Amino acid sequence: MPGTTFTQHAFTLPSYPRGSHLITSDITSQLSTPLKDVKVGLLHLFLQHTSCAMSLNENWDSDVRKDMSDSLDKIVVEDKAGKGIYRHDAEGSDDMPAHIKSSLIGASVSIPITDGRLALGTWQGIWFLEFRDGKHRRKVMATIQGEKV
């Protein structure tokens, strides 16, 4: 009887500009080899940063990603005028709002694995949300647990 195995894989996402980005193909290409050996299991993705986020959401209509970014910018405003809205502002007007958005959305997602493939819903994709203006290299720790094929 096969046992449950655990593996971890660290990788860096390509640099993305501020906004919401569909990264399902980035994830599956980074993890294609270890995923193919899992009959049933779970993939946990964890961003090792505090000013970006990861989510599962709409994978077809790119307007959803634009609307999400616009909505988050309205919910958590940036202090571009320097009015002192936030105490933490040494790294720029986008930094504290990025931390707040990261806390609201989250830094991780978990996705079932079935027969070596991510068991996402028809319209689901993995999103990366970059909340800072400058491009950054974001690190991801992927943990795969499951029963081998």
mmCIF file with all atom_site columns, C-alpha atoms in Angstrom:
data_model
loop_
_atom_site.group_PDB
_atom_site.id
_atom_site.type_symbol
_atom_site.label_atom_id
_atom_site.label_alt_id
_atom_site.label_comp_id
_atom_site.label_asym_id
_atom_site.label_entity_id
_atom_site.label_seq_id
_atom_site.pdbx_PDB_ins_code
_atom_site.Cartn_x
_atom_site.Cartn_y
_atom_site.Cartn_z
_atom_site.occupancy
_atom_site.B_iso_or_equiv
_atom_site.pdbx_formal_charge
_atom_site.auth_seq_id
_atom_site.auth_comp_id
_atom_site.auth_asym_id
_atom_site.auth_atom_id
_atom_site.pdbx_PDB_model_num
ATOM 1   C CA . MET A 1 1   ? 0.000   0.000  0.000   1.00 0.00 ? 1   MET A CA 1
ATOM 2   C CA . PRO A 1 2   ? 1.486   3.379  -1.002  1.00 0.00 ? 2   PRO A CA 1
ATOM 3   C CA . GLY A 1 3   ? 2.144   5.875  1.759   1.00 0.00 ? 3   GLY A CA 1
ATOM 4   C CA . THR A 1 4   ? 1.702   9.597  1.907   1.00 0.00 ? 4   THR A CA 1
ATOM 5   C CA . THR A 1 5   ? 4.742   11.579 0.842   1.00 0.00 ? 5   THR A CA 1
ATOM 6   C CA . PHE A 1 6   ? 5.663   15.216 1.336   1.00 0.00 ? 6   PHE A CA 1
ATOM 7   C CA . THR A 1 7   ? 7.949   17.264 -0.890  1.00 0.00 ? 7   THR A CA 1
ATOM 8   C CA . GLN A 1 8   ? 8.799   20.956 -1.005  1.00 0.00 ? 8   GLN A CA 1
ATOM 9   C CA . HIS A 1 9   ? 9.873   23.030 -3.972  1.00 0.00 ? 9   HIS A CA 1
ATOM 10  C CA . ALA A 1 10  ? 11.004  26.647 -3.813  1.00 0.00 ? 10  ALA A CA 1
ATOM 11  C CA . PHE A 1 11  ? 10.890  28.825 -6.904  1.00 0.00 ? 11  PHE A CA 1
ATOM 12  C CA . THR A 1 12  ? 10.665  32.464 -7.929  1.00 0.00 ? 12  THR A CA 1
ATOM 13  C CA . LEU A 1 13  ? 7.820   33.867 -9.985  1.00 0.00 ? 13  LEU A CA 1
ATOM 14  C CA . PRO A 1 14  ? 8.593   36.024 -12.996 1.00 0.00 ? 14  PRO A CA 1
ATOM 15  C CA . SER A 1 15  ? 8.414   39.752 -12.216 1.00 0.00 ? 15  SER A CA 1
ATOM 16  C CA . TYR A 1 16  ? 4.904   41.080 -12.665 1.00 0.00 ? 16  TYR A CA 1
ATOM 17  C CA . PRO A 1 17  ? 3.752   44.703 -12.615 1.00 0.00 ? 17  PRO A CA 1
ATOM 18  C CA . ARG A 1 18  ? 1.193   45.916 -10.092 1.00 0.00 ? 18  ARG A CA 1
ATOM 19  C CA . GLY A 1 19  ? -2.123  44.172 -10.668 1.00 0.00 ? 19  GLY A CA 1
ATOM 20  C CA . SER A 1 20  ? -3.814  40.771 -10.669 1.00 0.00 ? 20  SER A CA 1
ATOM 21  C CA . HIS A 1 21  ? -2.216  38.071 -12.806 1.00 0.00 ? 21  HIS A CA 1
ATOM 22  C CA . LEU A 1 22  ? -3.235  34.547 -13.811 1.00 0.00 ? 22  LEU A CA 1
ATOM 23  C CA . ILE A 1 23  ? -0.268  32.291 -12.977 1.00 0.00 ? 23  ILE A CA 1
ATOM 24  C CA . THR A 1 24  ? -1.723  28.790 -13.262 1.00 0.00 ? 24  THR A CA 1
ATOM 25  C CA . SER A 1 25  ? 0.615   27.919 -16.150 1.00 0.00 ? 25  SER A CA 1
ATOM 26  C CA . ASP A 1 26  ? 3.636   29.302 -14.246 1.00 0.00 ? 26  ASP A CA 1
ATOM 27  C CA . ILE A 1 27  ? 2.798   27.034 -11.317 1.00 0.00 ? 27  ILE A CA 1
ATOM 28  C CA . THR A 1 28  ? 2.088   23.913 -13.351 1.00 0.00 ? 28  THR A CA 1
ATOM 29  C CA . SER A 1 29  ? 5.273   24.338 -15.416 1.00 0.00 ? 29  SER A CA 1
ATOM 30  C CA . GLN A 1 30  ? 7.377   24.759 -12.241 1.00 0.00 ? 30  GLN A CA 1
ATOM 31  C CA . LEU A 1 31  ? 5.800   21.704 -10.618 1.00 0.00 ? 31  LEU A CA 1
ATOM 32  C CA . SER A 1 32  ? 4.952   19.398 -13.546 1.00 0.00 ? 32  SER A CA 1
ATOM 33  C CA . THR A 1 33  ? 7.460   16.711 -12.562 1.00 0.00 ? 33  THR A CA 1
ATOM 34  C CA . PRO A 1 34  ? 6.520   16.310 -8.879  1.00 0.00 ? 34  PRO A CA 1
ATOM 35  C CA . LEU A 1 35  ? 2.767   16.700 -9.581  1.00 0.00 ? 35  LEU A CA 1
ATOM 36  C CA . LYS A 1 36  ? 2.618   13.913 -12.187 1.00 0.00 ? 36  LYS A CA 1
ATOM 37  C CA . ASP A 1 37  ? 3.542   11.302 -9.581  1.00 0.00 ? 37  ASP A CA 1
ATOM 38  C CA . VAL A 1 38  ? 0.672   12.128 -7.188  1.00 0.00 ? 38  VAL A CA 1
ATOM 39  C CA . LYS A 1 39  ? -2.480  10.018 -7.433  1.00 0.00 ? 39  LYS A CA 1
ATOM 40  C CA . VAL A 1 40  ? -4.411  11.965 -4.793  1.00 0.00 ? 40  VAL A CA 1
ATOM 41  C CA . GLY A 1 41  ? -3.079  14.808 -2.708  1.00 0.00 ? 41  GLY A CA 1
ATOM 42  C CA . LEU A 1 42  ? -2.814  18.489 -1.973  1.00 0.00 ? 42  LEU A CA 1
ATOM 43  C CA . LEU A 1 43  ? -0.663  21.323 -3.275  1.00 0.00 ? 43  LEU A CA 1
ATOM 44  C CA . HIS A 1 44  ? -0.084  24.191 -0.860  1.00 0.00 ? 44  HIS A CA 1
ATOM 45  C CA . LEU A 1 45  ? 1.435   27.374 -2.308  1.00 0.00 ? 45  LEU A CA 1
ATOM 46  C CA . PHE A 1 46  ? 2.867   29.952 0.082   1.00 0.00 ? 46  PHE A CA 1
ATOM 47  C CA . LEU A 1 47  ? 4.188   33.387 -0.918  1.00 0.00 ? 47  LEU A CA 1
ATOM 48  C CA . GLN A 1 48  ? 7.154   34.390 1.219   1.00 0.00 ? 48  GLN A CA 1
ATOM 49  C CA . HIS A 1 49  ? 6.261   38.092 1.113   1.00 0.00 ? 49  HIS A CA 1
ATOM 50  C CA . THR A 1 50  ? 3.989   40.605 2.869   1.00 0.00 ? 50  THR A CA 1
ATOM 51  C CA . SER A 1 51  ? 3.016   42.985 0.064   1.00 0.00 ? 51  SER A CA 1
ATOM 52  C CA . CYS A 1 52  ? 1.500   40.644 -2.505  1.00 0.00 ? 52  CYS A CA 1
ATOM 53  C CA . ALA A 1 53  ? -1.086  37.860 -2.412  1.00 0.00 ? 53  ALA A CA 1
ATOM 54  C CA . MET A 1 54  ? -2.320  34.643 -3.972  1.00 0.00 ? 54  MET A CA 1
ATOM 55  C CA . SER A 1 55  ? -5.895  33.629 -4.666  1.00 0.00 ? 55  SER A CA 1
ATOM 56  C CA . LEU A 1 56  ? -8.103  31.247 -6.618  1.00 0.00 ? 56  LEU A CA 1
ATOM 57  C CA . ASN A 1 57  ? -10.519 33.025 -8.914  1.00 0.00 ? 57  ASN A CA 1
ATOM 58  C CA . GLU A 1 58  ? -11.869 33.483 -12.468 1.00 0.00 ? 58  GLU A CA 1
ATOM 59  C CA . ASN A 1 59  ? -9.500  32.169 -15.142 1.00 0.00 ? 59  ASN A CA 1
ATOM 60  C CA . TRP A 1 60  ? -11.287 33.134 -18.337 1.00 0.00 ? 60  TRP A CA 1
ATOM 61  C CA . ASP A 1 61  ? -12.241 36.825 -18.408 1.00 0.00 ? 61  ASP A CA 1
ATOM 62  C CA . SER A 1 62  ? -9.246  39.096 -17.787 1.00 0.00 ? 62  SER A CA 1
ATOM 63  C CA . ASP A 1 63  ? -11.649 41.928 -16.881 1.00 0.00 ? 63  ASP A CA 1
ATOM 64  C CA . VAL A 1 64  ? -12.257 40.140 -13.574 1.00 0.00 ? 64  VAL A CA 1
ATOM 65  C CA . ARG A 1 65  ? -8.584  40.604 -12.685 1.00 0.00 ? 65  ARG A CA 1
ATOM 66  C CA . LYS A 1 66  ? -8.698  44.286 -13.652 1.00 0.00 ? 66  LYS A CA 1
ATOM 67  C CA . ASP A 1 67  ? -11.907 44.801 -11.662 1.00 0.00 ? 67  ASP A CA 1
ATOM 68  C CA . MET A 1 68  ? -10.374 43.065 -8.644  1.00 0.00 ? 68  MET A CA 1
ATOM 69  C CA . SER A 1 69  ? -7.316  45.319 -8.689  1.00 0.00 ? 69  SER A CA 1
ATOM 70  C CA . ASP A 1 70  ? -9.464  48.437 -9.145  1.00 0.00 ? 70  ASP A CA 1
ATOM 71  C CA . SER A 1 71  ? -11.793 47.381 -6.324  1.00 0.00 ? 71  SER A CA 1
ATOM 72  C CA . LEU A 1 72  ? -8.941  46.675 -3.901  1.00 0.00 ? 72  LEU A CA 1
ATOM 73  C CA . ASP A 1 73  ? -7.449  50.093 -4.711  1.00 0.00 ? 73  ASP A CA 1
ATOM 74  C CA . LYS A 1 74  ? -10.803 51.691 -3.786  1.00 0.00 ? 74  LYS A CA 1
ATOM 75  C CA . ILE A 1 75  ? -11.130 49.686 -0.561  1.00 0.00 ? 75  ILE A CA 1
ATOM 76  C CA . VAL A 1 76  ? -7.551  50.358 0.580   1.00 0.00 ? 76  VAL A CA 1
ATOM 77  C CA . VAL A 1 77  ? -6.528  53.823 -0.584  1.00 0.00 ? 77  VAL A CA 1
ATOM 78  C CA . GLU A 1 78  ? -2.987  54.978 -1.142  1.00 0.00 ? 78  GLU A CA 1
ATOM 79  C CA . ASP A 1 79  ? -1.735  58.168 0.524   1.00 0.00 ? 79  ASP A CA 1
ATOM 80  C CA . LYS A 1 80  ? -0.292  59.728 -2.642  1.00 0.00 ? 80  LYS A CA 1
ATOM 81  C CA . ALA A 1 81  ? -0.875  63.235 -1.282  1.00 0.00 ? 81  ALA A CA 1
ATOM 82  C CA . GLY A 1 82  ? 1.205   62.494 1.825   1.00 0.00 ? 82  GLY A CA 1
ATOM 83  C CA . LYS A 1 83  ? -1.560  63.355 4.309   1.00 0.00 ? 83  LYS A CA 1
ATOM 84  C CA . GLY A 1 84  ? -0.282  60.893 6.883   1.00 0.00 ? 84  GLY A CA 1
ATOM 85  C CA . ILE A 1 85  ? -3.033  58.288 6.523   1.00 0.00 ? 85  ILE A CA 1
ATOM 86  C CA . TYR A 1 86  ? -0.557  55.564 7.519   1.00 0.00 ? 86  TYR A CA 1
ATOM 87  C CA . ARG A 1 87  ? 2.258   55.574 10.067  1.00 0.00 ? 87  ARG A CA 1
ATOM 88  C CA . HIS A 1 88  ? 4.230   53.012 8.029   1.00 0.00 ? 88  HIS A CA 1
ATOM 89  C CA . ASP A 1 89  ? 5.196   55.014 4.946   1.00 0.00 ? 89  ASP A CA 1
ATOM 90  C CA . ALA A 1 90  ? 9.005   54.913 4.789   1.00 0.00 ? 90  ALA A CA 1
ATOM 91  C CA . GLU A 1 91  ? 8.986   52.560 1.769   1.00 0.00 ? 91  GLU A CA 1
ATOM 92  C CA . GLY A 1 92  ? 6.553   54.599 -0.315  1.00 0.00 ? 92  GLY A CA 1
ATOM 93  C CA . SER A 1 93  ? 2.869   55.398 -0.509  1.00 0.00 ? 93  SER A CA 1
ATOM 94  C CA . ASP A 1 94  ? 2.048   51.958 -1.937  1.00 0.00 ? 94  ASP A CA 1
ATOM 95  C CA . ASP A 1 95  ? 3.723   49.935 0.847   1.00 0.00 ? 95  ASP A CA 1
ATOM 96  C CA . MET A 1 96  ? 1.238   50.030 3.733   1.00 0.00 ? 96  MET A CA 1
ATOM 97  C CA . PRO A 1 97  ? -1.776  49.575 1.427   1.00 0.00 ? 97  PRO A CA 1
ATOM 98  C CA . ALA A 1 98  ? 0.067   46.552 -0.028  1.00 0.00 ? 98  ALA A CA 1
ATOM 99  C CA . HIS A 1 99  ? 0.419   45.014 3.451   1.00 0.00 ? 99  HIS A CA 1
ATOM 100 C CA . ILE A 1 100 ? -3.296  45.556 4.143   1.00 0.00 ? 100 ILE A CA 1
ATOM 101 C CA . LYS A 1 101 ? -4.347  44.024 0.810   1.00 0.00 ? 101 LYS A CA 1
ATOM 102 C CA . SER A 1 102 ? -2.028  41.073 1.402   1.00 0.00 ? 102 SER A CA 1
ATOM 103 C CA . SER A 1 103 ? -3.709  40.440 4.754   1.00 0.00 ? 103 SER A CA 1
ATOM 104 C CA . LEU A 1 104 ? -7.181  40.710 3.203   1.00 0.00 ? 104 LEU A CA 1
ATOM 105 C CA . ILE A 1 105 ? -6.487  38.317 0.308   1.00 0.00 ? 105 ILE A CA 1
ATOM 106 C CA . GLY A 1 106 ? -3.873  36.033 1.878   1.00 0.00 ? 106 GLY A CA 1
ATOM 107 C CA . ALA A 1 107 ? -0.445  34.670 1.108   1.00 0.00 ? 107 ALA A CA 1
ATOM 108 C CA . SER A 1 108 ? -1.376  31.076 0.310   1.00 0.00 ? 108 SER A CA 1
ATOM 109 C CA . VAL A 1 109 ? -3.746  28.726 -1.487  1.00 0.00 ? 109 VAL A CA 1
ATOM 110 C CA . SER A 1 110 ? -4.323  24.968 -1.294  1.00 0.00 ? 110 SER A CA 1
ATOM 111 C CA . ILE A 1 111 ? -5.453  22.962 -4.318  1.00 0.00 ? 111 ILE A CA 1
ATOM 112 C CA . PRO A 1 112 ? -6.392  19.275 -4.524  1.00 0.00 ? 112 PRO A CA 1
ATOM 113 C CA . ILE A 1 113 ? -4.343  17.033 -6.811  1.00 0.00 ? 113 ILE A CA 1
ATOM 114 C CA . THR A 1 114 ? -6.073  14.212 -8.679  1.00 0.00 ? 114 THR A CA 1
ATOM 115 C CA . ASP A 1 115 ? -4.186  11.811 -10.962 1.00 0.00 ? 115 ASP A CA 1
ATOM 116 C CA . GLY A 1 116 ? -1.198  14.136 -11.316 1.00 0.00 ? 116 GLY A CA 1
ATOM 117 C CA . ARG A 1 117 ? -3.212  17.260 -12.144 1.00 0.00 ? 117 ARG A CA 1
ATOM 118 C CA . LEU A 1 118 ? -4.532  20.203 -10.187 1.00 0.00 ? 118 LEU A CA 1
ATOM 119 C CA . ALA A 1 119 ? -8.234  19.638 -9.511  1.00 0.00 ? 119 ALA A CA 1
ATOM 120 C CA . LEU A 1 120 ? -9.312  23.221 -10.181 1.00 0.00 ? 120 LEU A CA 1
ATOM 121 C CA . GLY A 1 121 ? -12.891 24.051 -11.100 1.00 0.00 ? 121 GLY A CA 1
ATOM 122 C CA . THR A 1 122 ? -13.768 24.839 -14.706 1.00 0.00 ? 122 THR A CA 1
ATOM 123 C CA . TRP A 1 123 ? -13.430 28.595 -14.276 1.00 0.00 ? 123 TRP A CA 1
ATOM 124 C CA . GLN A 1 124 ? -10.775 28.611 -11.546 1.00 0.00 ? 124 GLN A CA 1
ATOM 125 C CA . GLY A 1 125 ? -7.201  29.728 -11.939 1.00 0.00 ? 125 GLY A CA 1
ATOM 126 C CA . ILE A 1 126 ? -4.353  30.614 -9.603  1.00 0.00 ? 126 ILE A CA 1
ATOM 127 C CA . TRP A 1 127 ? -3.900  34.344 -9.250  1.00 0.00 ? 127 TRP A CA 1
ATOM 128 C CA . PHE A 1 128 ? -0.888  36.332 -8.142  1.00 0.00 ? 128 PHE A CA 1
ATOM 129 C CA . LEU A 1 129 ? -1.722  39.850 -6.954  1.00 0.00 ? 129 LEU A CA 1
ATOM 130 C CA . GLU A 1 130 ? 1.156   42.328 -6.912  1.00 0.00 ? 130 GLU A CA 1
ATOM 131 C CA . PHE A 1 131 ? 0.343   45.371 -4.790  1.00 0.00 ? 131 PHE A CA 1
ATOM 132 C CA . ARG A 1 132 ? 3.603   47.337 -5.183  1.00 0.00 ? 132 ARG A CA 1
ATOM 133 C CA . ASP A 1 133 ? 4.442   49.695 -8.042  1.00 0.00 ? 133 ASP A CA 1
ATOM 134 C CA . GLY A 1 134 ? 7.952   48.375 -8.686  1.00 0.00 ? 134 GLY A CA 1
ATOM 135 C CA . LYS A 1 135 ? 8.521   44.936 -10.148 1.00 0.00 ? 135 LYS A CA 1
ATOM 136 C CA . HIS A 1 136 ? 9.711   42.436 -7.568  1.00 0.00 ? 136 HIS A CA 1
ATOM 137 C CA . ARG A 1 137 ? 10.974  38.876 -7.655  1.00 0.00 ? 137 ARG A CA 1
ATOM 138 C CA . ARG A 1 138 ? 8.526   36.949 -5.473  1.00 0.00 ? 138 ARG A CA 1
ATOM 139 C CA . LYS A 1 139 ? 9.459   33.626 -3.870  1.00 0.00 ? 139 LYS A CA 1
ATOM 140 C CA . VAL A 1 140 ? 6.995   30.755 -3.545  1.00 0.00 ? 140 VAL A CA 1
ATOM 141 C CA . MET A 1 141 ? 7.292   27.660 -1.372  1.00 0.00 ? 141 MET A CA 1
ATOM 142 C CA . ALA A 1 142 ? 5.238   24.782 -2.753  1.00 0.00 ? 142 ALA A CA 1
ATOM 143 C CA . THR A 1 143 ? 4.445   21.814 -0.527  1.00 0.00 ? 143 THR A CA 1
ATOM 144 C CA . ILE A 1 144 ? 3.040   18.712 -2.183  1.00 0.00 ? 144 ILE A CA 1
ATOM 145 C CA . GLN A 1 145 ? 1.578   15.970 -0.067  1.00 0.00 ? 145 GLN A CA 1
ATOM 146 C CA . GLY A 1 146 ? -0.127  12.915 -1.369  1.00 0.00 ? 146 GLY A CA 1
ATOM 147 C CA . GLU A 1 147 ? -0.255  9.313  -2.339  1.00 0.00 ? 147 GLU A CA 1
ATOM 148 C CA . LYS A 1 148 ? 2.086   8.413  -5.184  1.00 0.00 ? 148 LYS A CA 1
ATOM 149 C CA . VAL A 1 149 ? 0.767   6.819  -8.392  1.00 0.00 ? 149 VAL A CA 1
#
